[in-house]
Amino acid sequence: MTSKNKLSLAAMTWLWLLLSGCSVNYSFTGISLDPSIKTIYIPNFVNRSGNGPPVIGQNFTERLKEYYQQNSSLKIVSSEAAADLIAEGNIVGYTVAPGNALGAPNNPALTGAAIQPGSAGTDRVAQNNLTITVEVKFTNKIDKRQNFTQQFSFNALFPATTPLTSVENGLIDRIFEQLVFDIFNKTVADW
């Protein structure tokens, strides 16, 4: 081996060693986590709203865990002590209200699809609104500035002529999808 080849090999080896210690983190999901954060603990969310299906808290917890597993490199752990992040909370609201809960008959901007004329000058509601509110306490053990407690709420409309029980599961799925997305973005995507 010539001295020129030895020098080239040594330079390439040195460059490889230098660059192997460096890393660049790219994220197409928008996740902005400190690289030292590896774990998250998500205890069961409890339904404190007084309404909704009996397993709604458990179902929400599972959806939240699944989303973190599918959209981040975080490992779900089974204890607070083993976690770098903690996302805990409760379902604090589960309400069904008329689609005109904001006073559609007196507000021209809200009239139309939600209100239909009734008999003898009265109006009747064409849609109802299911709203679910979740309160989340987020703890980041690595960076305490990221800690927060916040309520997240989302709703879905359904025809007033349809019993809630016949559309409830689909509405809950749609609402959970948005709530989980919002919580994930607030906690680790920093959007």
PDB file of C-alpha atoms in Angstrom:
ATOM      1  CA  MET A   1       0.000   0.000   0.000  1.00  0.00           C
ATOM      2  CA  THR A   2       1.460   3.364  -0.978  1.00  0.00           C
ATOM      3  CA  SER A   3       1.792   6.193   1.465  1.00  0.00           C
ATOM      4  CA  LYS A   4      -0.814   8.142  -0.514  1.00  0.00           C
ATOM      5  CA  ASN A   5      -3.334   5.295  -0.103  1.00  0.00           C
ATOM      6  CA  LYS A   6      -2.461   4.969   3.602  1.00  0.00           C
ATOM      7  CA  LEU A   7      -3.016   8.688   4.070  1.00  0.00           C
ATOM      8  CA  SER A   8      -6.361   8.536   2.226  1.00  0.00           C
ATOM      9  CA  LEU A   9      -7.455   5.533   4.289  1.00  0.00           C
ATOM     10  CA  ALA A  10      -6.444   7.264   7.528  1.00  0.00           C
ATOM     11  CA  ALA A  11      -8.275  10.457   6.516  1.00  0.00           C
ATOM     12  CA  MET A  12     -11.424   8.537   5.595  1.00  0.00           C
ATOM     13  CA  THR A  13     -11.303   6.566   8.845  1.00  0.00           C
ATOM     14  CA  TRP A  14     -10.821   9.763  10.861  1.00  0.00           C
ATOM     15  CA  LEU A  15     -13.701  11.442   8.985  1.00  0.00           C
ATOM     16  CA  TRP A  16     -15.957   8.411   9.510  1.00  0.00           C
ATOM     17  CA  LEU A  17     -15.189   8.369  13.267  1.00  0.00           C
ATOM     18  CA  LEU A  18     -15.814  12.090  13.509  1.00  0.00           C
ATOM     19  CA  LEU A  19     -19.133  11.944  11.676  1.00  0.00           C
ATOM     20  CA  SER A  20     -20.385   8.805  13.408  1.00  0.00           C
ATOM     21  CA  GLY A  21     -20.514  10.763  16.657  1.00  0.00           C
ATOM     22  CA  CYS A  22     -22.723  13.411  15.091  1.00  0.00           C
ATOM     23  CA  SER A  23     -26.386  13.017  14.391  1.00  0.00           C
ATOM     24  CA  VAL A  24     -29.103  15.051  12.810  1.00  0.00           C
ATOM     25  CA  ASN A  25     -32.715  14.407  13.756  1.00  0.00           C
ATOM     26  CA  TYR A  26     -35.258  14.791  10.975  1.00  0.00           C
ATOM     27  CA  SER A  27     -38.933  14.545  11.713  1.00  0.00           C
ATOM     28  CA  PHE A  28     -41.766  14.418   9.228  1.00  0.00           C
ATOM     29  CA  THR A  29     -44.339  14.252  12.020  1.00  0.00           C
ATOM     30  CA  GLY A  30     -43.285  17.552  13.552  1.00  0.00           C
ATOM     31  CA  ILE A  31     -42.074  15.933  16.771  1.00  0.00           C
ATOM     32  CA  SER A  32     -39.696  18.192  18.652  1.00  0.00           C
ATOM     33  CA  LEU A  33     -38.379  16.177  21.577  1.00  0.00           C
ATOM     34  CA  ASP A  34     -35.110  16.352  23.422  1.00  0.00           C
ATOM     35  CA  PRO A  35     -33.192  13.250  22.250  1.00  0.00           C
ATOM     36  CA  SER A  36     -32.781  12.160  25.885  1.00  0.00           C
ATOM     37  CA  ILE A  37     -36.560  11.722  26.223  1.00  0.00           C
ATOM     38  CA  LYS A  38     -37.364   8.071  25.603  1.00  0.00           C
ATOM     39  CA  THR A  39     -40.445   7.119  27.663  1.00  0.00           C
ATOM     40  CA  ILE A  40     -43.979   8.238  28.426  1.00  0.00           C
ATOM     41  CA  TYR A  41     -46.436   7.114  31.088  1.00  0.00           C
ATOM     42  CA  ILE A  42     -50.163   7.405  30.331  1.00  0.00           C
ATOM     43  CA  PRO A  43     -52.307   6.236  33.258  1.00  0.00           C
ATOM     44  CA  ASN A  44     -55.986   5.476  32.726  1.00  0.00           C
ATOM     45  CA  PHE A  45     -58.142   8.503  32.064  1.00  0.00           C
ATOM     46  CA  VAL A  46     -61.234   8.426  34.267  1.00  0.00           C
ATOM     47  CA  ASN A  47     -64.651   9.600  33.115  1.00  0.00           C
ATOM     48  CA  ARG A  48     -65.581  12.302  35.632  1.00  0.00           C
ATOM     49  CA  SER A  49     -68.282  13.817  33.414  1.00  0.00           C
ATOM     50  CA  GLY A  50     -71.115  11.698  34.787  1.00  0.00           C
ATOM     51  CA  ASN A  51     -72.208  10.795  31.237  1.00  0.00           C
ATOM     52  CA  GLY A  52     -71.124   8.597  28.369  1.00  0.00           C
ATOM     53  CA  PRO A  53     -70.475   4.892  27.926  1.00  0.00           C
ATOM     54  CA  PRO A  54     -68.968   3.075  30.935  1.00  0.00           C
ATOM     55  CA  VAL A  55     -65.694   2.251  29.129  1.00  0.00           C
ATOM     56  CA  ILE A  56     -65.111   5.680  27.595  1.00  0.00           C
ATOM     57  CA  GLY A  57     -62.125   6.483  29.848  1.00  0.00           C
ATOM     58  CA  GLN A  58     -60.410   3.190  29.110  1.00  0.00           C
ATOM     59  CA  ASN A  59     -61.077   3.532  25.371  1.00  0.00           C
ATOM     60  CA  PHE A  60     -59.664   7.060  25.314  1.00  0.00           C
ATOM     61  CA  THR A  61     -56.538   5.950  27.185  1.00  0.00           C
ATOM     62  CA  GLU A  62     -55.913   3.138  24.694  1.00  0.00           C
ATOM     63  CA  ARG A  63     -56.396   5.459  21.697  1.00  0.00           C
ATOM     64  CA  LEU A  64     -53.927   7.952  23.192  1.00  0.00           C
ATOM     65  CA  LYS A  65     -51.315   5.252  23.874  1.00  0.00           C
ATOM     66  CA  GLU A  66     -51.703   3.810  20.375  1.00  0.00           C
ATOM     67  CA  TYR A  67     -51.204   7.228  18.801  1.00  0.00           C
ATOM     68  CA  TYR A  68     -47.976   7.861  20.715  1.00  0.00           C
ATOM     69  CA  GLN A  69     -46.686   4.403  19.778  1.00  0.00           C
ATOM     70  CA  GLN A  70     -47.503   4.836  16.087  1.00  0.00           C
ATOM     71  CA  ASN A  71     -46.327   8.433  15.714  1.00  0.00           C
ATOM     72  CA  SER A  72     -43.268   8.719  17.937  1.00  0.00           C
ATOM     73  CA  SER A  73     -40.301   6.704  19.115  1.00  0.00           C
ATOM     74  CA  LEU A  74     -41.461   7.009  22.729  1.00  0.00           C
ATOM     75  CA  LYS A  75     -41.822   3.804  24.699  1.00  0.00           C
ATOM     76  CA  ILE A  76     -44.976   3.480  26.818  1.00  0.00           C
ATOM     77  CA  VAL A  77     -43.980   2.546  30.374  1.00  0.00           C
ATOM     78  CA  SER A  78     -46.155   1.236  33.192  1.00  0.00           C
ATOM     79  CA  SER A  79     -44.954   3.476  36.007  1.00  0.00           C
ATOM     80  CA  GLU A  80     -44.539   7.163  36.625  1.00  0.00           C
ATOM     81  CA  ALA A  81     -41.063   6.579  38.087  1.00  0.00           C
ATOM     82  CA  ALA A  82     -39.783   5.076  34.810  1.00  0.00           C
ATOM     83  CA  ALA A  83     -41.178   7.875  32.624  1.00  0.00           C
ATOM     84  CA  ASP A  84     -39.584  10.958  31.124  1.00  0.00           C
ATOM     85  CA  LEU A  85     -43.034  12.302  30.183  1.00  0.00           C
ATOM     86  CA  ILE A  86     -46.415  11.862  31.868  1.00  0.00           C
ATOM     87  CA  ALA A  87     -49.769  12.551  30.186  1.00  0.00           C
ATOM     88  CA  GLU A  88     -52.562  12.059  32.701  1.00  0.00           C
ATOM     89  CA  GLY A  89     -56.074  13.347  33.000  1.00  0.00           C
ATOM     90  CA  ASN A  90     -59.803  12.862  33.045  1.00  0.00           C
ATOM     91  CA  ILE A  91     -62.794  13.143  30.783  1.00  0.00           C
ATOM     92  CA  VAL A  92     -64.521  16.137  32.349  1.00  0.00           C
ATOM     93  CA  GLY A  93     -67.282  16.800  29.841  1.00  0.00           C
ATOM     94  CA  TYR A  94     -69.676  14.647  27.836  1.00  0.00           C
ATOM     95  CA  THR A  95     -72.651  16.704  26.733  1.00  0.00           C
ATOM     96  CA  VAL A  96     -75.374  16.524  24.135  1.00  0.00           C
ATOM     97  CA  ALA A  97     -76.946  19.850  23.262  1.00  0.00           C
ATOM     98  CA  PRO A  98     -79.194  21.135  20.498  1.00  0.00           C
ATOM     99  CA  GLY A  99     -77.339  22.308  17.411  1.00  0.00           C
ATOM    100  CA  ASN A 100     -78.632  25.795  18.144  1.00  0.00           C
ATOM    101  CA  ALA A 101     -77.107  25.909  21.636  1.00  0.00           C
ATOM    102  CA  LEU A 102     -75.681  29.327  20.800  1.00  0.00           C
ATOM    103  CA  GLY A 103     -79.104  30.801  20.080  1.00  0.00           C
ATOM    104  CA  ALA A 104     -79.507  30.162  16.362  1.00  0.00           C
ATOM    105  CA  PRO A 105     -83.071  31.555  16.099  1.00  0.00           C
ATOM    106  CA  ASN A 106     -81.764  34.976  17.150  1.00  0.00           C
ATOM    107  CA  ASN A 107     -78.493  34.809  15.254  1.00  0.00           C
ATOM    108  CA  PRO A 108     -78.778  35.013  11.453  1.00  0.00           C
ATOM    109  CA  ALA A 109     -75.249  33.616  11.034  1.00  0.00           C
ATOM    110  CA  LEU A 110     -76.272  30.383  12.761  1.00  0.00           C
ATOM    111  CA  THR A 111     -79.671  29.811  11.199  1.00  0.00           C
ATOM    112  CA  GLY A 112     -80.158  27.534   8.246  1.00  0.00           C
ATOM    113  CA  ALA A 113     -79.187  23.881   8.372  1.00  0.00           C
ATOM    114  CA  ALA A 114     -79.405  23.551  12.153  1.00  0.00           C
ATOM    115  CA  ILE A 115     -82.914  25.011  12.527  1.00  0.00           C
ATOM    116  CA  GLN A 116     -86.042  24.047  10.640  1.00  0.00           C
ATOM    117  CA  PRO A 117     -89.359  25.865  10.865  1.00  0.00           C
ATOM    118  CA  GLY A 118     -91.867  24.113  13.080  1.00  0.00           C
ATOM    119  CA  SER A 119     -95.615  24.437  13.278  1.00  0.00           C
ATOM    120  CA  ALA A 120     -97.356  27.528  14.642  1.00  0.00           C
ATOM    121  CA  GLY A 121     -94.236  29.720  14.359  1.00  0.00           C
ATOM    122  CA  THR A 122     -92.001  27.546  16.543  1.00  0.00           C
ATOM    123  CA  ASP A 123     -88.628  26.228  15.437  1.00  0.00           C
ATOM    124  CA  ARG A 124     -87.220  22.776  15.979  1.00  0.00           C
ATOM    125  CA  VAL A 125     -83.628  21.648  16.011  1.00  0.00           C
ATOM    126  CA  ALA A 126     -82.407  19.651  13.003  1.00  0.00           C
ATOM    127  CA  GLN A 127     -79.105  18.600  14.598  1.00  0.00           C
ATOM    128  CA  ASN A 128     -77.718  17.805  18.018  1.00  0.00           C
ATOM    129  CA  ASN A 129     -74.148  18.297  19.132  1.00  0.00           C
ATOM    130  CA  LEU A 130     -72.060  15.799  21.151  1.00  0.00           C
ATOM    131  CA  THR A 131     -69.110  17.476  22.872  1.00  0.00           C
ATOM    132  CA  ILE A 132     -66.376  15.677  24.794  1.00  0.00           C
ATOM    133  CA  THR A 133     -63.883  17.578  26.960  1.00  0.00           C
ATOM    134  CA  VAL A 134     -60.678  16.069  28.320  1.00  0.00           C
ATOM    135  CA  GLU A 135     -58.442  17.713  30.912  1.00  0.00           C
ATOM    136  CA  VAL A 136     -54.769  16.793  30.543  1.00  0.00           C
ATOM    137  CA  LYS A 137     -51.932  17.356  32.984  1.00  0.00           C
ATOM    138  CA  PHE A 138     -48.654  16.979  31.102  1.00  0.00           C
ATOM    139  CA  THR A 139     -45.357  16.615  32.942  1.00  0.00           C
ATOM    140  CA  ASN A 140     -41.968  16.704  31.253  1.00  0.00           C
ATOM    141  CA  LYS A 141     -39.379  15.554  33.807  1.00  0.00           C
ATOM    142  CA  ILE A 142     -36.495  16.667  31.578  1.00  0.00           C
ATOM    143  CA  ASP A 143     -37.760  20.180  30.769  1.00  0.00           C
ATOM    144  CA  LYS A 144     -40.203  21.478  33.386  1.00  0.00           C
ATOM    145  CA  ARG A 145     -40.957  24.531  31.205  1.00  0.00           C
ATOM    146  CA  GLN A 146     -43.014  22.201  29.002  1.00  0.00           C
ATOM    147  CA  ASN A 147     -45.406  21.235  31.839  1.00  0.00           C
ATOM    148  CA  PHE A 148     -49.049  22.296  31.514  1.00  0.00           C
ATOM    149  CA  THR A 149     -52.625  21.535  32.483  1.00  0.00           C
ATOM    150  CA  GLN A 150     -55.185  22.201  29.757  1.00  0.00           C
ATOM    151  CA  GLN A 151     -58.658  21.207  28.632  1.00  0.00           C
ATOM    152  CA  PHE A 152     -59.130  19.889  25.096  1.00  0.00           C
ATOM    153  CA  SER A 153     -62.618  19.809  23.620  1.00  0.00           C
ATOM    154  CA  PHE A 154     -64.134  18.677  20.343  1.00  0.00           C
ATOM    155  CA  ASN A 155     -67.652  18.086  19.074  1.00  0.00           C
ATOM    156  CA  ALA A 156     -69.620  16.299  16.372  1.00  0.00           C
ATOM    157  CA  LEU A 157     -73.094  16.990  15.004  1.00  0.00           C
ATOM    158  CA  PHE A 158     -75.742  14.356  14.367  1.00  0.00           C
ATOM    159  CA  PRO A 159     -79.373  14.530  13.160  1.00  0.00           C
ATOM    160  CA  ALA A 160     -81.825  15.376  15.940  1.00  0.00           C
ATOM    161  CA  THR A 161     -84.139  12.676  14.612  1.00  0.00           C
ATOM    162  CA  THR A 162     -81.448  10.010  15.190  1.00  0.00           C
ATOM    163  CA  PRO A 163     -81.128   8.480  18.661  1.00  0.00           C
ATOM    164  CA  LEU A 164     -77.691   9.133  20.161  1.00  0.00           C
ATOM    165  CA  THR A 165     -77.237   5.433  20.916  1.00  0.00           C
ATOM    166  CA  SER A 166     -77.334   4.563  17.208  1.00  0.00           C
ATOM    167  CA  VAL A 167     -74.508   6.976  16.262  1.00  0.00           C
ATOM    168  CA  GLU A 168     -72.656   7.368  19.564  1.00  0.00           C
ATOM    169  CA  ASN A 169     -69.733   5.010  18.866  1.00  0.00           C
ATOM    170  CA  GLY A 170     -68.964   6.637  15.519  1.00  0.00           C
ATOM    171  CA  LEU A 171     -69.195  10.138  16.988  1.00  0.00           C
ATOM    172  CA  ILE A 172     -66.936   9.198  19.893  1.00  0.00           C
ATOM    173  CA  ASP A 173     -64.366   7.746  17.470  1.00  0.00           C
ATOM    174  CA  ARG A 174     -64.372  10.940  15.408  1.00  0.00           C
ATOM    175  CA  ILE A 175     -64.087  13.149  18.499  1.00  0.00           C
ATOM    176  CA  PHE A 176     -61.349  10.974  20.047  1.00  0.00           C
ATOM    177  CA  GLU A 177     -59.359  11.129  16.807  1.00  0.00           C
ATOM    178  CA  GLN A 178     -59.222  14.928  16.984  1.00  0.00           C
ATOM    179  CA  LEU A 179     -58.651  15.097  20.763  1.00  0.00           C
ATOM    180  CA  VAL A 180     -55.760  12.620  20.573  1.00  0.00           C
ATOM    181  CA  PHE A 181     -54.242  14.546  17.655  1.00  0.00           C
ATOM    182  CA  ASP A 182     -54.524  17.850  19.549  1.00  0.00           C
ATOM    183  CA  ILE A 183     -53.023  16.400  22.745  1.00  0.00           C
ATOM    184  CA  PHE A 184     -50.153  14.761  20.847  1.00  0.00           C
ATOM    185  CA  ASN A 185     -49.363  18.010  19.038  1.00  0.00           C
ATOM    186  CA  LYS A 186     -49.434  20.047  22.239  1.00  0.00           C
ATOM    187  CA  THR A 187     -47.239  17.596  24.163  1.00  0.00           C
ATOM    188  CA  VAL A 188     -44.552  16.477  21.711  1.00  0.00           C
ATOM    189  CA  ALA A 189     -45.027  18.143  18.333  1.00  0.00           C
ATOM    190  CA  ASP A 190     -44.956  21.700  19.711  1.00  0.00           C
ATOM    191  CA  TRP A 191     -47.310  23.051  17.032  1.00  0.00           C
TER     192      TRP A 191
END
